[in-house]
CSV table of C-alpha atoms in Angstrom, one decimal:
chain,number,residue,atom,x,y,z
A,1,ASP,CA,-28.7,-89.7,-216.3
A,2,GLN,CA,-27.9,-92.6,-218.2
A,3,ASN,CA,-24.5,-93.5,-216.5
A,4,LYS,CA,-26.0,-93.5,-213.0
A,5,ALA,CA,-27.3,-96.6,-211.6
A,6,ASP,CA,-31.0,-97.0,-210.4
A,7,LEU,CA,-30.2,-97.4,-206.6
A,8,ARG,CA,-33.8,-97.1,-205.1
A,9,HIS,CA,-34.4,-101.1,-204.9
A,10,VAL,CA,-30.8,-101.6,-203.4
A,11,TYR,CA,-30.3,-102.2,-199.8
A,12,VAL,CA,-27.2,-102.0,-197.9
A,13,GLN,CA,-27.0,-104.5,-194.2
A,14,VAL,CA,-26.3,-102.0,-191.1
A,15,LYS,CA,-25.5,-103.4,-188.0
A,16,LEU,CA,-26.5,-100.5,-185.5
A,17,SER,CA,-25.4,-101.1,-181.3
A,18,VAL,CA,-27.3,-98.7,-178.9
A,19,ILE,CA,-24.6,-98.4,-176.2
A,20,ALA,CA,-25.4,-96.7,-173.1
A,21,PRO,CA,-22.7,-93.4,-172.6
A,22,ALA,CA,-21.6,-95.0,-169.5
A,23,ASP,CA,-20.5,-98.2,-171.4
A,24,ILE,CA,-18.7,-97.0,-174.3
A,25,GLU,CA,-15.3,-96.9,-173.1
A,26,SER,CA,-15.7,-100.4,-171.9
A,27,VAL,CA,-18.1,-101.8,-174.7
A,28,VAL,CA,-17.1,-100.3,-178.1
A,29,PRO,CA,-13.4,-101.5,-178.0
A,30,LYS,CA,-14.5,-105.2,-177.8
A,31,ILE,CA,-17.1,-104.6,-181.0
A,32,SER,CA,-14.0,-103.3,-182.9
A,33,ARG,CA,-11.7,-106.1,-181.4
A,34,TYR,CA,-14.4,-108.9,-182.3
A,35,ALA,CA,-15.7,-107.5,-185.7
A,36,ASN,CA,-12.2,-107.9,-187.1
A,37,THR,CA,-11.1,-111.3,-186.5
A,38,GLN,CA,-10.2,-111.8,-190.1
A,39,ASN,CA,-7.8,-108.8,-190.1
A,40,ARG,CA,-4.5,-108.8,-188.1
A,41,ILE,CA,-5.3,-105.8,-185.5
A,42,ASN,CA,-3.5,-105.0,-182.9
A,43,GLU,CA,-4.9,-105.9,-179.2
A,44,ALA,CA,-3.1,-102.5,-178.0
A,45,ASP,CA,-5.1,-100.5,-180.7
A,46,PHE,CA,-8.2,-100.8,-178.7
A,47,PHE,CA,-7.3,-99.5,-175.4
A,48,SER,CA,-5.3,-96.2,-176.7
A,49,SER,CA,-8.0,-93.9,-175.6
A,50,HIS,CA,-8.3,-95.2,-171.9
A,51,PRO,CA,-7.7,-91.9,-169.4
A,52,PHE,CA,-4.4,-93.8,-168.6
A,53,HIS,CA,-3.0,-93.6,-171.9
A,54,LEU,CA,-4.4,-89.9,-172.5
A,55,GLU,CA,-2.3,-88.8,-169.1
A,56,MET,CA,0.7,-90.3,-170.2
A,57,GLU,CA,0.4,-88.8,-173.3
A,58,LYS,CA,-0.6,-85.1,-172.0
A,59,MET,CA,2.9,-85.6,-169.5
A,60,SER,CA,5.1,-86.5,-171.9
A,61,ARG,CA,4.2,-83.6,-174.1
A,62,ARG,CA,5.0,-81.0,-171.6
A,63,LEU,CA,7.6,-82.5,-169.1
A,64,PRO,CA,11.0,-81.8,-170.6
A,65,ALA,CA,13.7,-84.4,-169.7
A,66,PRO,CA,17.0,-83.1,-167.9
A,67,GLN,CA,19.6,-82.5,-170.4
A,68,LYS,CA,22.3,-85.5,-171.3
A,69,ALA,CA,25.8,-85.1,-170.9
A,70,GLY,CA,27.0,-83.4,-174.2
A,71,ALA,CA,23.9,-83.0,-175.6
A,72,PHE,CA,23.1,-79.3,-176.8
A,73,SER,CA,19.3,-78.7,-175.6
A,74,ALA,CA,17.2,-80.2,-173.5
A,75,SER,CA,14.4,-82.5,-175.2
A,76,LYS,CA,11.3,-84.7,-174.1
A,77,TRP,CA,10.0,-88.4,-174.4
A,78,PHE,CA,7.3,-88.8,-176.6
A,79,TYR,CA,4.8,-91.4,-175.4
A,80,GLU,CA,3.2,-92.9,-178.5
A,81,ARG,CA,-0.8,-93.1,-177.2
A,82,ALA,CA,-2.0,-94.2,-180.7
A,83,ARG,CA,0.1,-96.3,-183.7
A,84,GLY,CA,1.6,-94.1,-185.6
A,85,GLN,CA,1.2,-90.8,-183.9
A,86,TYR,CA,4.9,-89.8,-184.0
A,87,LYS,CA,5.0,-90.2,-188.1
A,88,ASP,CA,1.9,-88.7,-188.1
A,89,LYS,CA,3.7,-85.3,-186.7
A,90,LEU,CA,7.0,-86.0,-189.2
A,91,ALA,CA,4.4,-86.0,-192.2
A,92,TYR,CA,3.3,-82.6,-192.1
A,93,GLY,CA,4.5,-78.8,-191.8
A,94,THR,CA,7.7,-77.3,-193.1
A,95,VAL,CA,11.4,-78.8,-193.2
A,96,ALA,CA,12.2,-76.4,-190.1
A,97,THR,CA,9.0,-77.5,-188.4
A,98,ARG,CA,9.6,-81.1,-188.5
A,99,ASN,CA,13.5,-80.4,-187.5
A,100,ARG,CA,12.0,-78.8,-184.4
A,101,PHE,CA,9.5,-81.1,-183.5
A,102,GLN,CA,12.9,-84.0,-183.8
A,103,THR,CA,14.9,-82.0,-181.9
A,104,GLU,CA,12.1,-81.6,-179.2
A,105,PHE,CA,11.0,-85.2,-179.5
A,106,PRO,CA,14.5,-87.1,-180.6
A,107,LYS,CA,13.2,-90.6,-182.3
A,108,ASP,CA,15.3,-92.8,-180.0
A,109,GLN,CA,13.1,-91.0,-177.1
A,110,VAL,CA,9.2,-92.6,-178.4
A,111,ILE,CA,7.9,-95.0,-176.0
A,112,THR,CA,4.8,-97.3,-177.3
A,113,LYS,CA,2.4,-98.7,-175.3
A,114,THR,CA,3.5,-102.4,-176.3
A,115,GLU,CA,7.0,-101.4,-175.1
A,116,LEU,CA,6.0,-100.0,-172.0
A,117,ALA,CA,3.9,-102.8,-171.1
A,118,LYS,CA,6.9,-105.2,-171.3
A,119,THR,CA,8.9,-102.8,-169.3
A,120,GLU,CA,6.6,-102.2,-166.3
A,121,LEU,CA,5.7,-106.0,-166.0
A,122,SER,CA,9.7,-106.8,-166.3
A,123,PHE,CA,9.9,-104.3,-163.3
A,124,ASP,CA,6.6,-106.2,-161.5
A,125,CYS,CA,8.8,-109.4,-161.2
A,126,GLU,CA,6.6,-110.9,-164.4
A,127,PRO,CA,8.8,-111.9,-167.1
A,128,HIS,CA,6.7,-115.0,-167.7
A,129,VAL,CA,4.0,-112.9,-169.1
A,130,VAL,CA,6.6,-111.0,-170.8
A,131,SER,CA,7.6,-113.9,-172.6
A,132,GLN,CA,3.8,-114.8,-173.7
A,133,GLY,CA,4.2,-112.0,-176.5
A,134,GLU,CA,3.8,-108.5,-177.1
A,135,GLN,CA,-0.3,-109.0,-177.2
A,136,LYS,CA,-0.6,-110.9,-174.6
A,137,CYS,CA,1.7,-108.8,-172.5
A,138,PHE,CA,-0.4,-105.7,-173.2
A,139,LEU,CA,-3.8,-107.1,-172.4
A,140,GLU,CA,-2.4,-108.2,-169.1
A,141,PHE,CA,-0.7,-104.5,-168.7
A,142,ALA,CA,-4.1,-102.9,-169.5
A,143,GLU,CA,-6.0,-105.1,-167.2
A,144,ARG,CA,-3.9,-103.9,-164.2
A,145,VAL,CA,-3.3,-100.8,-165.1
A,146,GLY,CA,-7.6,-100.3,-165.8
A,147,ALA,CA,-8.0,-101.7,-162.0
A,148,ASP,CA,-5.6,-99.5,-160.8
A,149,TRP,CA,-7.0,-96.7,-162.4
A,150,GLU,CA,-10.5,-97.1,-160.8
A,151,THR,CA,-9.3,-97.2,-157.6
A,152,ARG,CA,-6.3,-94.8,-157.3
A,153,PRO,CA,-5.9,-93.1,-160.7
A,154,ASN,CA,-3.8,-90.2,-158.8
A,155,THR,CA,-1.0,-92.8,-158.4
A,156,PHE,CA,-0.3,-92.0,-162.5
A,157,ASN,CA,1.3,-88.7,-161.8
A,158,GLU,CA,4.6,-87.1,-163.2
A,159,ALA,CA,6.4,-89.1,-161.0
A,160,TYR,CA,5.3,-92.1,-162.3
A,161,PHE,CA,5.9,-90.9,-165.8
A,162,ARG,CA,9.5,-89.9,-164.9
A,163,GLU,CA,10.0,-93.2,-163.1
A,164,ALA,CA,8.5,-95.1,-166.4
A,165,VAL,CA,11.1,-93.5,-168.5
A,166,ALA,CA,13.8,-94.7,-166.5
A,167,ARG,CA,12.5,-98.4,-166.1
A,168,THR,CA,12.5,-97.8,-170.2
A,169,ILE,CA,16.2,-96.5,-170.1
A,170,ILE,CA,17.0,-99.6,-168.1
A,171,PHE,CA,15.6,-101.7,-170.1
A,172,ARG,CA,16.8,-100.5,-173.4
A,173,TRP,CA,20.2,-100.6,-172.1
A,174,THR,CA,19.9,-104.3,-170.8
A,175,ASP,CA,18.6,-105.0,-174.2
A,176,LEU,CA,21.8,-103.9,-176.0
A,177,MET,CA,23.9,-105.1,-173.6
A,178,ILE,CA,23.0,-108.7,-174.0
A,179,ALA,CA,22.8,-108.2,-177.9
A,180,ARG,CA,26.3,-107.0,-177.9
A,181,ALA,CA,27.8,-109.6,-175.0
A,182,GLU,CA,30.3,-112.1,-176.4
A,183,TRP,CA,28.7,-115.0,-174.6
A,184,TYR,CA,25.5,-114.2,-176.3
A,185,LYS,CA,27.0,-114.2,-179.9
A,186,ASN,CA,28.4,-117.6,-179.4
A,187,ASP,CA,24.6,-118.7,-178.7
A,188,ARG,CA,21.9,-116.6,-179.8
A,189,GLY,CA,18.8,-116.8,-179.2
A,190,TYR,CA,15.9,-115.8,-176.3
A,191,LYS,CA,17.6,-112.3,-176.1
A,192,ALA,CA,14.1,-110.9,-175.0
A,193,GLN,CA,13.2,-113.4,-173.0
A,194,THR,CA,16.5,-113.1,-170.9
A,195,VAL,CA,16.2,-109.1,-170.5
A,196,ALA,CA,13.1,-109.5,-168.6
A,197,TYR,CA,14.1,-112.4,-166.4
A,198,THR,CA,17.2,-110.4,-165.9
A,199,ILE,CA,15.3,-107.2,-164.9
A,200,ALA,CA,12.9,-109.3,-162.6
A,201,TRP,CA,15.7,-111.0,-161.3
A,202,LEU,CA,17.7,-107.9,-160.1
A,203,VAL,CA,14.3,-106.2,-159.0
A,204,ASN,CA,13.5,-109.1,-156.7
A,205,PHE,CA,17.4,-109.4,-155.1
A,206,LEU,CA,17.1,-105.7,-154.3
A,207,LYS,CA,13.7,-106.0,-152.6
A,208,HIS,CA,14.3,-108.9,-150.6
A,209,SER,CA,18.2,-109.2,-149.6
A,210,ALA,CA,18.8,-105.2,-148.9
A,211,ASP,CA,14.9,-103.9,-148.4
A,212,VAL,CA,16.1,-101.2,-151.4
A,213,GLN,CA,14.9,-100.6,-155.1
A,214,ILE,CA,16.7,-99.0,-158.2
A,215,ASP,CA,16.7,-95.1,-157.5
A,216,LEU,CA,14.3,-94.5,-160.6
A,217,GLN,CA,14.5,-90.5,-160.0
A,218,GLN,CA,18.8,-90.9,-160.4
A,219,VAL,CA,18.2,-92.3,-163.4
A,220,TRP,CA,15.4,-89.9,-164.8
A,221,ARG,CA,18.3,-87.1,-163.8
A,222,SER,CA,21.2,-88.6,-165.4
A,223,GLN,CA,19.1,-89.8,-168.7
A,224,GLU,CA,21.3,-92.8,-168.6
A,225,VAL,CA,21.8,-96.4,-166.6
A,226,GLY,CA,24.9,-95.7,-163.8
A,227,GLU,CA,28.0,-98.1,-163.3
A,228,ALA,CA,26.6,-100.0,-160.7
A,229,LEU,CA,23.5,-100.8,-162.7
A,230,ARG,CA,25.7,-101.8,-166.1
A,231,GLN,CA,27.9,-103.7,-163.8
A,232,ALA,CA,25.1,-106.0,-161.7
A,233,LEU,CA,22.8,-106.4,-165.2
A,234,SER,CA,26.1,-107.8,-167.2
A,235,GLN,CA,26.7,-110.2,-164.4
A,236,ILE,CA,22.9,-111.4,-163.7
A,237,ALA,CA,22.2,-111.3,-167.6
A,238,GLN,CA,24.8,-114.2,-168.4
A,239,GLN,CA,23.6,-116.6,-165.5
A,240,VAL,CA,19.9,-115.8,-166.5
A,241,ALA,CA,20.5,-117.1,-170.0
A,242,LEU,CA,22.2,-120.0,-169.1
A,243,LYS,CA,19.6,-120.9,-166.6
A,244,ILE,CA,16.3,-120.5,-169.0
A,245,ARG,CA,18.4,-122.5,-171.3
A,246,ALA,CA,18.3,-125.3,-168.6
A,247,ALA,CA,14.7,-126.3,-168.9
A,248,PRO,CA,13.6,-129.5,-167.3
A,249,PRO,CA,13.8,-132.1,-169.6
A,250,GLU,CA,10.2,-132.4,-170.0
A,251,MET,CA,9.9,-128.7,-171.6
A,252,LYS,CA,11.9,-129.0,-174.8
A,253,ASN,CA,10.6,-125.8,-176.1
A,254,ILE,CA,13.0,-123.1,-174.0
A,255,GLY,CA,10.4,-120.5,-175.6
A,256,GLU,CA,7.3,-122.4,-174.3
A,257,TYR,CA,9.2,-123.0,-170.6
A,258,CYS,CA,9.7,-119.3,-170.3
A,259,LYS,CA,6.3,-118.4,-170.8
A,260,ARG,CA,5.7,-120.6,-167.3
A,261,GLN,CA,5.4,-119.7,-163.8
A,262,ILE,CA,7.8,-122.4,-163.1
A,263,CYS,CA,10.7,-120.7,-165.3
A,264,TRP,CA,10.5,-117.3,-163.0
A,265,ALA,CA,10.0,-119.5,-159.6
A,266,ALA,CA,13.5,-121.8,-161.0
A,267,VAL,CA,15.3,-118.0,-162.1
A,268,SER,CA,14.2,-116.2,-159.2
A,269,LYS,CA,15.8,-118.7,-156.8
A,270,LEU,CA,19.5,-118.1,-158.6
A,271,ASP,CA,22.2,-117.6,-156.4
A,272,ILE,CA,24.2,-114.9,-158.1
A,273,SER,CA,27.1,-113.2,-155.9
A,274,LEU,CA,27.2,-109.4,-156.8
A,275,ASN,CA,30.4,-107.4,-155.5
A,276,ILE,CA,28.4,-103.8,-156.2
A,277,ASP,CA,28.1,-100.6,-154.6
A,278,TRP,CA,24.9,-100.1,-154.2
A,279,SER,CA,25.1,-96.7,-152.4
A,280,HIS,CA,24.3,-94.3,-155.5
A,281,ALA,CA,22.1,-96.9,-157.4
A,282,THR,CA,19.7,-97.9,-154.8
A,283,ILE,CA,17.1,-96.2,-152.4
A,284,ASP,CA,15.5,-97.1,-149.2
A,285,ARG,CA,12.1,-98.6,-149.8
A,286,ASN,CA,10.4,-96.1,-147.3
A,287,GLU,CA,12.2,-93.4,-148.6
A,288,ALA,CA,10.6,-94.3,-152.0
A,289,GLN,CA,7.2,-94.6,-150.1
A,290,GLN,CA,7.5,-91.4,-149.0
A,291,ARG,CA,8.2,-90.2,-152.4
A,292,ARG,CA,5.1,-91.4,-154.0
A,293,LYS,CA,3.1,-90.1,-151.0
A,294,GLU,CA,4.3,-86.4,-151.9
A,295,SER,CA,3.6,-87.0,-155.5
A,296,LEU,CA,0.1,-88.0,-154.9
A,297,THR,CA,-0.1,-84.9,-152.8
A,298,SER,CA,1.1,-82.8,-155.7
A,299,LYS,CA,-1.1,-84.5,-158.4
A,300,LYS,CA,-4.4,-83.8,-156.1
A,301,LEU,CA,-3.2,-80.3,-155.5
A,302,GLU,CA,-2.7,-80.1,-159.5
A,303,ASN,CA,-6.2,-81.6,-160.2
A,304,GLU,CA,-7.8,-78.9,-158.2
A,305,VAL,CA,-6.1,-76.3,-160.1
A,306,GLU,CA,-7.1,-77.9,-163.2
A,307,PHE,CA,-10.7,-77.9,-162.0
A,308,ASP,CA,-10.3,-74.2,-160.8
A,309,VAL,CA,-9.5,-72.8,-164.2
A,310,LEU,CA,-12.0,-75.1,-166.0
A,311,LEU,CA,-14.4,-73.5,-163.7
A,312,VAL,CA,-13.1,-70.0,-164.5
A,313,ASN,CA,-13.7,-70.9,-168.0
A,314,LEU,CA,-17.4,-72.1,-168.1
A,315,THR,CA,-19.3,-68.9,-167.5
A,316,SER,CA,-20.5,-68.5,-170.9
A,317,ALA,CA,-21.5,-72.4,-171.1
A,318,VAL,CA,-23.5,-72.6,-167.8
A,319,PRO,CA,-27.1,-72.3,-169.9
A,320,GLU,CA,-26.0,-74.8,-172.0
A,321,ILE,CA,-24.8,-77.4,-169.0
A,322,ARG,CA,-27.8,-76.2,-167.1
A,323,ARG,CA,-30.1,-77.3,-169.7
A,324,PHE,CA,-28.3,-80.5,-170.5
A,325,ALA,CA,-28.0,-81.8,-166.7
A,326,GLU,CA,-31.8,-80.6,-165.9
A,327,ALA,CA,-32.8,-82.7,-169.2
A,328,ARG,CA,-31.2,-85.8,-167.4
A,329,GLN,CA,-32.2,-85.1,-164.1
A,330,LEU,CA,-28.7,-84.4,-163.0
A,331,LEU,CA,-29.1,-81.4,-161.2
A,332,SER,CA,-28.6,-81.6,-157.2
A,333,PRO,CA,-29.0,-78.3,-155.1
A,334,LYS,CA,-25.5,-78.1,-154.6
A,335,SER,CA,-24.4,-78.5,-158.2
A,336,ALA,CA,-27.1,-76.1,-159.0
A,337,ALA,CA,-25.6,-73.6,-156.6
A,338,GLY,CA,-22.2,-73.7,-158.0
A,339,LEU,CA,-23.4,-73.4,-161.7
A,340,ALA,CA,-25.4,-70.3,-160.5
A,341,LYS,CA,-21.8,-68.8,-159.1
A,342,ILE,CA,-19.9,-69.3,-162.0
A,343,ALA,CA,-22.7,-67.7,-163.8
A,344,ALA,CA,-22.3,-64.8,-161.8
A,345,GLY,CA,-18.4,-64.6,-162.4
A,346,GLN,CA,-18.0,-65.7,-158.8
A,347,LEU,CA,-15.5,-68.3,-157.2
A,348,VAL,CA,-16.5,-71.6,-156.0
A,349,SER,CA,-15.1,-72.0,-153.1
A,350,SER,CA,-17.5,-74.2,-150.9
A,351,GLY,CA,-16.1,-78.0,-150.5
A,352,PRO,CA,-19.7,-79.5,-151.1
A,353,GLU,CA,-20.2,-77.4,-154.1
A,354,LYS,CA,-17.2,-78.1,-155.7
A,355,ASN,CA,-17.6,-81.7,-155.2
A,356,ALA,CA,-21.0,-81.8,-156.5
A,357,LEU,CA,-19.9,-80.0,-159.7
A,358,LYS,CA,-17.5,-82.6,-159.8
A,359,HIS,CA,-19.8,-85.1,-159.6
A,360,LEU,CA,-22.2,-83.5,-162.2
A,361,PHE,CA,-19.3,-83.3,-164.4
A,362,GLY,CA,-18.3,-86.4,-164.4
A,363,ARG,CA,-21.9,-87.6,-164.9
A,364,MET,CA,-22.2,-85.5,-167.8
A,365,ARG,CA,-19.5,-86.7,-169.3
A,366,GLU,CA,-20.5,-90.2,-169.5
A,367,ALA,CA,-23.8,-88.9,-171.0
A,368,GLY,CA,-21.8,-87.6,-173.7
A,369,PHE,CA,-21.8,-84.0,-173.0
A,370,GLU,CA,-18.6,-82.3,-174.2
A,371,PHE,CA,-16.9,-79.6,-172.3
A,372,PRO,CA,-15.2,-76.5,-173.5
A,373,LYS,CA,-11.5,-77.4,-174.5
A,374,ALA,CA,-10.2,-75.6,-172.0
A,375,ASP,CA,-10.8,-78.8,-170.0
A,376,GLN,CA,-8.4,-80.8,-172.1
A,377,GLU,CA,-4.7,-80.0,-172.9
A,378,GLY,CA,-3.8,-80.4,-176.1
A,379,GLU,CA,-0.6,-81.7,-177.4
């Protein structure tokens, strides 16, 4: 065809990166990140596939929130693991389908990764990190979550999700309260910093003055900030705003001052008198620790049930699993015995065999094997 160009002598430059399966999760995001330095791409976008975010997404799609006072139906909080997920859900389907989705996941109950990072670090008493900006804040959060996931992944369970939502409710209420306050309207500026420092001050105060913490489960149950917390946050915010504006003479830029540890050191020492009845707003730290232990136990049981369901659904896949594992010399005597039981339709009840299969499946995933969809819960 005369309209087609001759491409026989055309060469296209290709960069091929060969990555070991075990390094894919850590290396591939960095390749994308450093190969796109000419375009503005959010750092948070490179971490959306981390197991933490996948777990948060899964829980958000499954767990209904308690019905709010005056609401006609219960709803859920939508964790947006990847940017634009919520809008994508509203772009397809019939009008009735989109309306049902919005009823189940209201727009004001969407939590993004970067918002979660700001909220969590504020409650971790790191307001100076939050003040460094959305991307730096998220990178710090990602590092912490990554380290915690490696050593204690079961802490990110349903209780954690509910409490993360509760912290988000408090964070958003504080932001709105400050925006509407007369003292702020008369001297605008540094709202984001004031929100982070206000929450950090309260958390730090409760910990060191009364050895208690905010009862986040109570906030989750009511889906709102209680009166005691409202009073406290309102009183704290104005004094925190004044304190961060009283930067040392050598720190002329208040925004930069808020990014420093010395700012948090100064704010944390603020002596604020709070005449608050904390009885219905806080919980003893020992009781909170006991709740976390119970949640860990529940999460371990949940993982065991999910693994048992996976084993039941693997009967037809055993030959493929065995071939893949044998080709890579991953099979052990115990995992081989476990696979034989699955193939025969028998339950794998032996602890050593089950643990051997867990180890085998983990190694196979690292090597790129994809298990049946029953292994993963969709949205």
